[in-house]
Amino acid sequence: MKGDIDVVPWMTVITFLITLVFILWRPKGMNEAIPASVGAVIIILIGSVSITDLRMIIETISGAAITIMATIVMAIVLESFGFFHWTAEKLAERAKGSGIRLFWYVNLLCFLMTLFFNNDGSILITTPILVMLLNNMGLKNHQKIPYLMSGALIATASSAPIGVSNIVNLISLKIVDMDLYLQTAMMFVPATLGLILLTCLLFLRFKKVLPKKVPEQVKGLTLPSYHPLKLSPMTYDSEKDRSRFMRNVLLFVLSVRVSLFVASYLGISVPLMAVIGSCILLAWRWAYLKIPPKDMLKKTPWYIIVFAFGMYVIIYGLNNMGLSDLLIEFMQPMVSGSLLHTSVLMGVLLLVMSNIFNNHPALMIGTFTLMNMNLDHLSLKIAYLANVIGSDMGSLLLPIGTLATLMWMHIVRKGKVMITWKEYMKTTALVIPPATLFTLVVLYYWVSWLFGGAL
């Protein structure tokens, strides 16, 4: 009996490590949800997670999953309207033939895409469109890299300002019992300032490579076959009608996004508001294009929910086996000093963990540990937000730090743009550490001001 008790923790750890290897390796293009699911089943079978635990896990991730899926549905509907083709053409038009101006617009687009949708969706949808645009402009390989790499880094890091842009952030919010409104109030300003610094550092890094001139207009854009939506844009009577329709759709999406924070502030269900918004947009498409909603069953990437659930089960099993107790001994000194030290040290720890284990499990492990440290209310919140910064921004140091980055590298290769790990890390080593540290320090001072000296 004693031997059985000793074996289970080791089996849990081994299962986690093997699952992680397969998620990062993805042999023969294996979907990351498959190893996560297999790992979760093993964790349940060996008894690391009980049936009671499963009920709690489902309750914890259900709201986050519904919100993210509703957001992805909205993105699919927008592509039915030809929104992303229109966006690519407007990027070229707004750049007015300047490669430098195009750089700033690309990064603004990636920032807004993540805020309006989510980081994975931003990478999956925007990257093929940027490849399509840059290829159409006739740029050389080394000239495409600044736009694609900076766009990917900004798109992924932009999940930090608001929790609703990343499923693991939403799950962690539920664990620490923090509402979306408060998280945004404490995080939006520091994270956005950090993103501005990151963009400026990227510009300085790529300034010499950026083309001075690019074509002012692009025509005949066609989504590549590997684009996740694979739709042909609808036609319009005139460019004026097209632009007016796109602005109306964009205003509606913005109003839905704002409604999530209003709902959080008023204590209304955030997932419910997200579902209502996506249903209205689906009805709009049905009325306008005569396309019924049933195609969403096939086009929605349900594997995201499966992956998140599987990873949560595995991390919960590690937590049940005493991982939090071990980490508490290591992390306790980090949160025992000033809150400035708490912010910086916790963020740096999650930066390291994310680049070793990937940011999804790293943030879950960090959040579970914080919940078992008996911290006061404010210390818990700032430590958690520092964890988010470390896992959303700091994780970009290595390509394996986030699944979004791995997907991005796969997409750009399909688009015949060559970016090696060495090239990637030569850039991230210069921009990610200073941007992350800056954001962590600003987080402390912003929260200090926000709470009016309560610290």
Coordinates of C-alpha atoms in Angstrom, one line a residue:
M1 CA 0.0 0.0 0.0
K2 CA 2.8 2.3 0.9
G3 CA 4.5 1.6 -2.4
D4 CA 1.3 2.5 -4.3
I5 CA 1.1 5.9 -2.5
D6 CA 4.7 6.6 -3.5
V7 CA 4.2 5.6 -7.1
V8 CA 1.2 7.9 -7.9
P9 CA 3.1 11.2 -7.6
W10 CA 5.9 9.9 -9.8
M11 CA 3.5 8.7 -12.4
T12 CA 1.7 12.1 -12.3
V13 CA 5.0 14.0 -12.9
I14 CA 6.1 11.6 -15.7
T15 CA 2.7 11.9 -17.4
F16 CA 2.9 15.7 -17.2
L17 CA 6.4 15.7 -18.7
I18 CA 5.6 13.3 -21.5
T19 CA 2.4 15.2 -22.3
L20 CA 4.5 18.4 -22.5
V21 CA 7.0 16.8 -24.8
F22 CA 4.3 15.7 -27.3
I23 CA 2.5 19.1 -27.1
L24 CA 5.7 20.9 -28.0
W25 CA 7.0 18.3 -30.5
R26 CA 3.6 17.7 -32.2
P27 CA 4.9 14.7 -34.4
K28 CA 3.4 14.6 -37.8
G29 CA 1.4 17.8 -37.0
M30 CA -0.5 16.2 -34.2
N31 CA -3.1 18.5 -32.6
E32 CA -2.0 19.6 -29.1
A33 CA -5.4 18.5 -27.7
I34 CA -4.6 14.8 -28.3
P35 CA -1.6 14.5 -25.9
A36 CA -3.4 16.8 -23.4
S37 CA -6.5 14.5 -23.5
V38 CA -4.4 11.3 -23.2
G39 CA -2.5 12.7 -20.3
A40 CA -5.7 13.8 -18.6
V41 CA -7.2 10.3 -18.9
I42 CA -4.0 8.7 -17.4
I43 CA -4.1 11.2 -14.5
I44 CA -7.8 10.3 -13.8
L45 CA -7.1 6.5 -14.1
I46 CA -4.2 6.6 -11.7
G47 CA -6.3 8.5 -9.1
S48 CA -4.5 11.8 -9.0
V49 CA -7.8 13.6 -9.8
S50 CA -11.1 12.3 -8.4
I51 CA -14.6 12.5 -9.9
T52 CA -15.4 15.3 -7.4
D53 CA -12.3 17.2 -8.7
L54 CA -13.6 16.8 -12.2
R55 CA -16.9 18.4 -11.4
M56 CA -15.0 21.4 -9.9
I57 CA -12.7 21.6 -13.0
I58 CA -15.7 21.6 -15.4
E59 CA -17.3 24.4 -13.3
T60 CA -14.1 26.4 -13.3
I61 CA -13.3 26.2 -17.1
S62 CA -16.9 26.2 -18.5
G63 CA -17.3 30.0 -18.4
A64 CA -13.9 30.7 -19.9
A65 CA -14.5 28.1 -22.6
I66 CA -17.9 29.5 -23.6
T67 CA -16.5 33.1 -23.7
I68 CA -13.6 32.1 -25.9
M69 CA -15.7 30.0 -28.3
A70 CA -18.3 32.8 -28.7
T71 CA -15.4 35.1 -29.5
I72 CA -14.0 32.7 -32.2
V73 CA -17.5 32.4 -33.7
M74 CA -17.6 36.1 -34.1
A75 CA -14.3 36.0 -35.9
I76 CA -15.6 33.4 -38.3
V77 CA -18.6 35.4 -39.1
L78 CA -16.5 38.5 -39.8
E79 CA -14.5 36.5 -42.4
S80 CA -17.8 35.6 -44.0
F81 CA -18.3 39.3 -44.5
G82 CA -14.8 39.6 -46.0
F83 CA -13.7 41.7 -43.0
F84 CA -10.1 40.5 -43.0
H85 CA -9.6 41.0 -46.8
W86 CA -10.9 44.6 -46.3
T87 CA -8.5 45.0 -43.3
A88 CA -5.5 43.9 -45.4
E89 CA -6.3 46.3 -48.2
K90 CA -6.8 49.2 -45.7
L91 CA -3.4 48.5 -44.1
A92 CA -1.7 49.0 -47.4
E93 CA -3.8 52.0 -48.2
R94 CA -3.1 53.7 -44.8
A95 CA 0.6 53.0 -45.1
K96 CA 0.6 55.4 -48.1
G97 CA 3.6 53.6 -49.6
S98 CA 5.7 53.8 -46.4
G99 CA 7.2 50.6 -45.1
I100 CA 7.8 52.2 -41.7
R101 CA 4.2 53.4 -41.4
L102 CA 3.1 49.9 -42.4
F103 CA 5.1 48.5 -39.5
W104 CA 3.2 50.5 -37.0
Y105 CA -0.2 49.7 -38.6
V106 CA 0.6 46.0 -38.6
N107 CA 1.3 46.1 -34.9
L108 CA -1.8 48.1 -34.1
L109 CA -3.9 45.6 -36.1
C110 CA -2.4 42.6 -34.1
F111 CA -3.0 44.5 -30.8
L112 CA -6.6 45.2 -31.7
M113 CA -7.2 41.6 -33.1
T114 CA -6.2 40.1 -29.8
L115 CA -8.3 42.6 -27.8
F116 CA -11.3 42.1 -30.0
F117 CA -10.9 38.3 -30.2
N118 CA -8.1 36.4 -28.5
N119 CA -4.4 35.7 -28.9
D120 CA -4.6 32.3 -30.6
G121 CA -7.3 33.6 -32.9
S122 CA -5.2 36.6 -33.7
I123 CA -2.3 34.5 -34.7
L124 CA -4.3 32.0 -36.7
I125 CA -6.3 34.6 -38.6
T126 CA -3.9 37.5 -39.0
T127 CA -0.7 35.8 -39.8
P128 CA -1.8 34.2 -43.1
I129 CA -3.4 37.5 -44.1
L130 CA -0.1 39.4 -43.4
V131 CA 1.8 36.7 -45.4
M132 CA -0.7 37.2 -48.2
L133 CA -0.3 41.0 -48.1
L134 CA 3.5 41.0 -47.9
N135 CA 3.8 38.4 -50.7
N136 CA 1.5 40.5 -52.8
M137 CA 3.7 43.5 -52.2
G138 CA 6.7 41.6 -53.5
L139 CA 8.9 42.0 -50.4
K140 CA 12.0 39.9 -49.9
N141 CA 12.2 37.3 -47.1
H142 CA 14.3 39.5 -44.8
Q143 CA 11.9 42.4 -45.3
K144 CA 8.9 40.3 -44.4
I145 CA 10.4 39.2 -41.0
P146 CA 10.0 42.5 -39.2
Y147 CA 6.3 42.7 -39.9
L148 CA 5.6 39.0 -39.2
M149 CA 7.7 38.7 -36.1
S150 CA 6.7 42.0 -34.4
G151 CA 3.0 41.2 -35.3
A152 CA 3.2 37.8 -33.7
L153 CA 5.0 39.1 -30.5
I154 CA 2.5 41.9 -30.1
A155 CA -0.5 39.7 -30.8
T156 CA 0.5 37.2 -28.2
A157 CA 1.6 39.7 -25.5
S158 CA -1.7 41.6 -26.1
S159 CA -3.6 39.0 -24.1
A160 CA -2.2 40.6 -20.9
P161 CA -4.2 43.9 -20.8
I162 CA -7.6 42.1 -20.6
G163 CA -8.2 38.6 -19.2
V164 CA -10.9 37.8 -21.8
S165 CA -8.3 37.6 -24.6
N166 CA -6.8 34.3 -23.4
I167 CA -8.6 31.2 -22.2
V168 CA -5.9 30.3 -19.5
N169 CA -6.1 33.9 -18.2
L170 CA -9.9 33.5 -17.9
I171 CA -9.5 30.2 -16.1
S172 CA -7.0 31.7 -13.7
L173 CA -9.3 34.6 -13.0
K174 CA -11.9 32.1 -11.9
I175 CA -9.4 30.4 -9.6
V176 CA -8.4 33.6 -7.8
D177 CA -12.0 34.8 -7.7
M178 CA -11.2 38.1 -9.5
D179 CA -13.7 39.7 -11.8
L180 CA -12.9 40.8 -15.3
Y181 CA -13.6 44.5 -14.6
L182 CA -11.1 44.6 -11.7
Q183 CA -8.5 42.7 -13.6
T184 CA -8.7 45.2 -16.5
A185 CA -8.7 48.2 -14.2
M186 CA -5.4 47.0 -12.6
M187 CA -3.8 45.6 -15.7
F188 CA -4.8 47.5 -18.8
V189 CA -2.6 50.6 -18.3
P190 CA 0.7 48.7 -17.2
A191 CA 0.3 46.0 -19.9
T192 CA -0.5 48.5 -22.6
L193 CA 2.5 50.7 -21.7
G194 CA 4.6 47.6 -21.8
L195 CA 3.3 46.7 -25.2
I196 CA 4.1 50.2 -26.5
L197 CA 7.7 49.8 -25.2
L198 CA 7.9 46.4 -26.8
T199 CA 6.8 47.8 -30.1
C200 CA 9.3 50.6 -29.9
L201 CA 12.1 48.2 -29.1
L202 CA 11.1 46.0 -32.0
F203 CA 11.1 49.1 -34.3
L204 CA 14.6 50.0 -33.2
R205 CA 15.7 46.3 -33.8
F206 CA 14.2 46.2 -37.3
K207 CA 14.6 49.8 -38.4
K208 CA 17.5 49.1 -40.8
V209 CA 15.7 46.2 -42.4
L210 CA 12.3 47.8 -43.0
P211 CA 11.7 48.7 -46.6
K212 CA 11.4 52.5 -47.1
K213 CA 8.7 52.1 -49.9
V214 CA 5.9 49.5 -50.3
P215 CA 3.1 49.5 -52.9
E216 CA 0.3 51.9 -51.9
Q217 CA -2.5 49.6 -53.0
V218 CA -2.9 45.8 -53.2
K219 CA -5.6 44.0 -55.3
G220 CA -6.6 40.5 -55.9
L221 CA -5.8 39.2 -52.4
T222 CA -6.7 35.6 -52.0
L223 CA -6.6 33.7 -48.7
P224 CA -4.1 30.9 -48.7
S225 CA -5.3 27.3 -48.6
Y226 CA -4.0 26.9 -45.0
H227 CA -6.0 29.8 -43.6
P228 CA -8.2 28.4 -40.8
L229 CA -11.4 30.0 -42.2
K230 CA -10.9 29.2 -45.9
L231 CA -13.7 31.4 -47.1
S232 CA -14.1 33.7 -50.1
P233 CA -15.1 37.2 -49.3
M234 CA -18.6 38.4 -50.2
T235 CA -19.0 41.1 -52.9
Y236 CA -20.4 44.6 -52.5
D237 CA -22.0 47.1 -54.9
S238 CA -19.3 49.7 -54.3
E239 CA -16.2 50.3 -52.2
K240 CA -18.2 52.9 -50.2
D241 CA -20.9 50.4 -49.3
R242 CA -18.2 47.9 -48.4
S243 CA -16.4 50.3 -46.0
R244 CA -19.7 51.4 -44.4
F245 CA -20.8 47.8 -43.8
M246 CA -17.4 46.9 -42.3
R247 CA -17.5 49.9 -40.0
N248 CA -20.9 49.0 -38.8
V249 CA -19.8 45.4 -38.1
L250 CA -16.7 46.6 -36.3
L251 CA -18.7 49.0 -34.1
F252 CA -21.0 46.1 -33.2
V253 CA -18.0 43.8 -32.2
L254 CA -16.6 46.7 -30.2
S255 CA -19.9 47.1 -28.4
V256 CA -20.0 43.4 -27.6
R257 CA -16.5 43.6 -26.2
V258 CA -17.4 46.6 -24.0
S259 CA -20.5 44.8 -22.8
L260 CA -18.4 42.0 -21.3
F261 CA -16.7 44.5 -18.9
V262 CA -20.0 46.2 -18.2
A263 CA -21.5 42.8 -17.3
S264 CA -18.5 42.0 -15.1
Y265 CA -18.9 45.4 -13.3
L266 CA -22.7 44.8 -12.8
G267 CA -22.3 41.2 -11.8
I268 CA -24.0 39.8 -14.9
S269 CA -22.7 36.6 -16.5
V270 CA -19.8 37.5 -18.9
P271 CA -20.2 34.2 -20.9
L272 CA -23.9 35.0 -21.4
M273 CA -23.1 38.4 -22.9
A274 CA -20.5 36.8 -25.2
V275 CA -23.0 34.2 -26.4
I276 CA -25.7 36.9 -27.0
G277 CA -23.3 38.9 -29.0
S278 CA -22.2 36.0 -31.2
C279 CA -25.8 34.9 -31.7
I280 CA -26.8 38.4 -32.9
L281 CA -23.9 38.4 -35.3
L282 CA -24.8 34.9 -36.6
A283 CA -28.4 36.1 -37.2
W284 CA -27.1 39.2 -39.0
R285 CA -25.0 36.9 -41.3
W286 CA -28.0 34.6 -41.8
A287 CA -30.2 37.6 -42.8
Y288 CA -27.6 39.2 -45.0
L289 CA -25.8 36.2 -46.6
K290 CA -28.4 33.5 -46.2
I291 CA -25.9 31.3 -44.4
P292 CA -27.4 29.4 -41.5
P293 CA -25.4 29.0 -38.3
K294 CA -24.9 25.2 -38.6
D295 CA -21.5 25.7 -40.3
M296 CA -20.2 26.8 -36.9
L297 CA -20.2 23.2 -35.7
K298 CA -17.5 22.4 -38.3
K299 CA -15.5 25.6 -38.4
T300 CA -15.2 26.3 -34.6
P301 CA -11.9 25.0 -33.2
W302 CA -13.4 22.9 -30.4
Y303 CA -10.0 21.4 -29.7
I304 CA -9.1 24.5 -27.7
I305 CA -11.6 23.5 -25.0
V306 CA -10.3 19.9 -25.1
F307 CA -6.7 21.1 -24.7
A308 CA -7.6 23.6 -21.9
F309 CA -9.6 20.9 -20.0
G310 CA -6.9 18.3 -20.4
M311 CA -4.1 20.6 -19.2
Y312 CA -6.2 21.7 -16.3
V313 CA -6.8 18.1 -15.2
I314 CA -3.1 17.3 -15.4
I315 CA -2.0 20.4 -13.4
Y316 CA -4.8 19.8 -10.9
G317 CA -3.4 16.3 -10.5
L318 CA 0.1 17.7 -9.9
N319 CA -1.4 20.1 -7.3
N320 CA -3.1 17.2 -5.5
M321 CA 0.2 15.4 -5.4
G322 CA 1.9 18.2 -3.5
L323 CA 3.4 20.4 -6.2
S324 CA 2.0 23.5 -4.6
D325 CA 3.6 22.6 -1.2
L326 CA 7.0 22.4 -2.8
L327 CA 6.6 25.6 -4.7
I328 CA 5.3 27.5 -1.7
E329 CA 8.6 26.9 0.1
F330 CA 10.4 28.4 -2.9
M331 CA 8.0 31.2 -3.7
Q332 CA 7.2 32.4 -0.1
P333 CA 10.3 34.6 0.2
M334 CA 9.3 36.3 -3.1
V335 CA 6.0 37.5 -1.7
S336 CA 7.2 38.3 1.8
G337 CA 8.9 41.6 1.1
S338 CA 7.5 44.7 -0.6
L339 CA 4.9 44.4 -3.3
L340 CA 7.4 45.8 -5.8
H341 CA 9.6 42.8 -5.1
T342 CA 6.5 40.6 -5.3
S343 CA 5.6 42.0 -8.7
V344 CA 9.1 41.7 -10.2
L345 CA 10.1 38.4 -8.7
M346 CA 6.9 36.6 -9.4
G347 CA 6.8 37.9 -13.0
V348 CA 10.4 36.8 -13.6
L349 CA 9.7 33.3 -12.1
L350 CA 6.8 32.9 -14.5
L351 CA 8.9 34.1 -17.4
V352 CA 11.4 31.3 -16.6
M353 CA 8.7 28.6 -16.0
S354 CA 6.8 29.6 -19.2
N355 CA 9.9 29.2 -21.3
I356 CA 10.6 25.8 -19.8
F357 CA 7.1 24.3 -19.5
N358 CA 5.0 26.5 -21.8
N359 CA 2.9 29.4 -20.5
H360 CA -0.4 27.5 -20.2
P361 CA 0.7 25.0 -17.5
A362 CA 3.1 27.6 -16.0
L363 CA 0.3 30.1 -15.2
M364 CA -2.0 27.4 -13.9
I365 CA 0.8 26.1 -11.6
G366 CA 1.6 29.6 -10.4
T367 CA -2.0 30.4 -9.8
F368 CA -2.6 27.2 -7.8
T369 CA 0.4 27.9 -5.7
L370 CA -0.6 31.5 -4.9
M371 CA -4.0 30.3 -3.7
N372 CA -2.3 28.1 -1.1
M373 CA 0.0 30.8 0.3
N374 CA -2.6 32.5 2.5
L375 CA -1.8 35.9 1.0
D376 CA -3.7 39.0 1.8
H377 CA -6.2 40.2 -0.8
L378 CA -4.0 42.8 -2.5
S379 CA -0.8 40.8 -2.4
L380 CA -2.7 37.9 -4.1
K381 CA -4.0 40.1 -6.8
I382 CA -0.7 41.8 -7.7
A383 CA 1.2 38.5 -7.5
Y384 CA -1.4 36.9 -9.8
L385 CA -1.2 39.9 -12.3
A386 CA 2.6 39.6 -12.3
N387 CA 2.2 35.9 -13.1
V388 CA 0.0 36.9 -16.1
I389 CA 2.6 39.4 -17.4
G390 CA 5.4 36.8 -17.0
S391 CA 3.3 34.1 -18.8
D392 CA 1.8 36.3 -21.5
M393 CA 4.8 38.5 -22.3
G394 CA 7.8 36.9 -20.8
S395 CA 7.0 33.5 -22.3
L396 CA 7.9 35.0 -25.8
L397 CA 11.6 34.7 -25.1
L398 CA 11.7 31.2 -26.6
P399 CA 9.5 29.8 -29.4
I400 CA 8.3 27.0 -27.1
G401 CA 7.0 29.5 -24.5
T402 CA 3.6 29.7 -26.1
L403 CA 1.5 27.5 -28.3
A404 CA 0.6 30.6 -30.3
T405 CA 4.2 31.2 -31.2
L406 CA 4.7 27.6 -32.3
M407 CA 1.5 27.9 -34.5
W408 CA 2.9 31.1 -35.9
M409 CA 6.2 29.5 -36.9
H410 CA 4.3 26.7 -38.6
I411 CA 2.1 29.2 -40.5
V412 CA 4.9 31.4 -41.8
R413 CA 6.8 28.3 -43.0
K414 CA 3.7 27.3 -45.0
G415 CA 3.7 30.8 -46.4
K416 CA 7.3 30.2 -47.6
V417 CA 8.8 32.8 -45.2
M418 CA 11.9 31.4 -43.5
I419 CA 12.5 32.4 -39.9
T420 CA 14.8 30.2 -37.8
W421 CA 14.8 29.8 -34.0
K422 CA 18.2 31.6 -34.0
E423 CA 16.8 34.6 -35.8
Y424 CA 13.7 34.6 -33.5
M425 CA 15.8 34.5 -30.3
K426 CA 18.3 37.1 -31.5
T427 CA 15.3 39.5 -31.5
T428 CA 13.4 38.3 -28.4
A429 CA 16.6 38.3 -26.2
L430 CA 16.9 42.0 -26.8
V431 CA 13.2 43.1 -26.5
I432 CA 11.3 40.7 -24.2
P433 CA 13.3 40.9 -20.9
P434 CA 13.3 44.8 -20.7
A435 CA 9.7 45.0 -21.8
T436 CA 8.6 42.4 -19.2
L437 CA 10.6 44.0 -16.4
F438 CA 9.3 47.5 -17.3
T439 CA 5.7 46.2 -17.3
L440 CA 6.1 44.5 -13.9
V441 CA 7.5 47.7 -12.3
V442 CA 4.7 49.8 -13.8
L443 CA 2.2 47.3 -12.5
Y444 CA 3.3 48.0 -8.9
Y445 CA 3.2 51.8 -9.3
W446 CA -0.1 51.8 -11.2
V447 CA -1.8 49.7 -8.5
S448 CA -0.2 51.9 -5.8
W449 CA -1.8 54.9 -7.4
L450 CA -5.1 53.1 -8.1
F451 CA -5.6 52.1 -4.5
G452 CA -4.6 55.6 -3.2
G453 CA -1.8 54.7 -0.9
A454 CA -3.5 51.6 0.5
L455 CA -0.2 49.8 -0.1

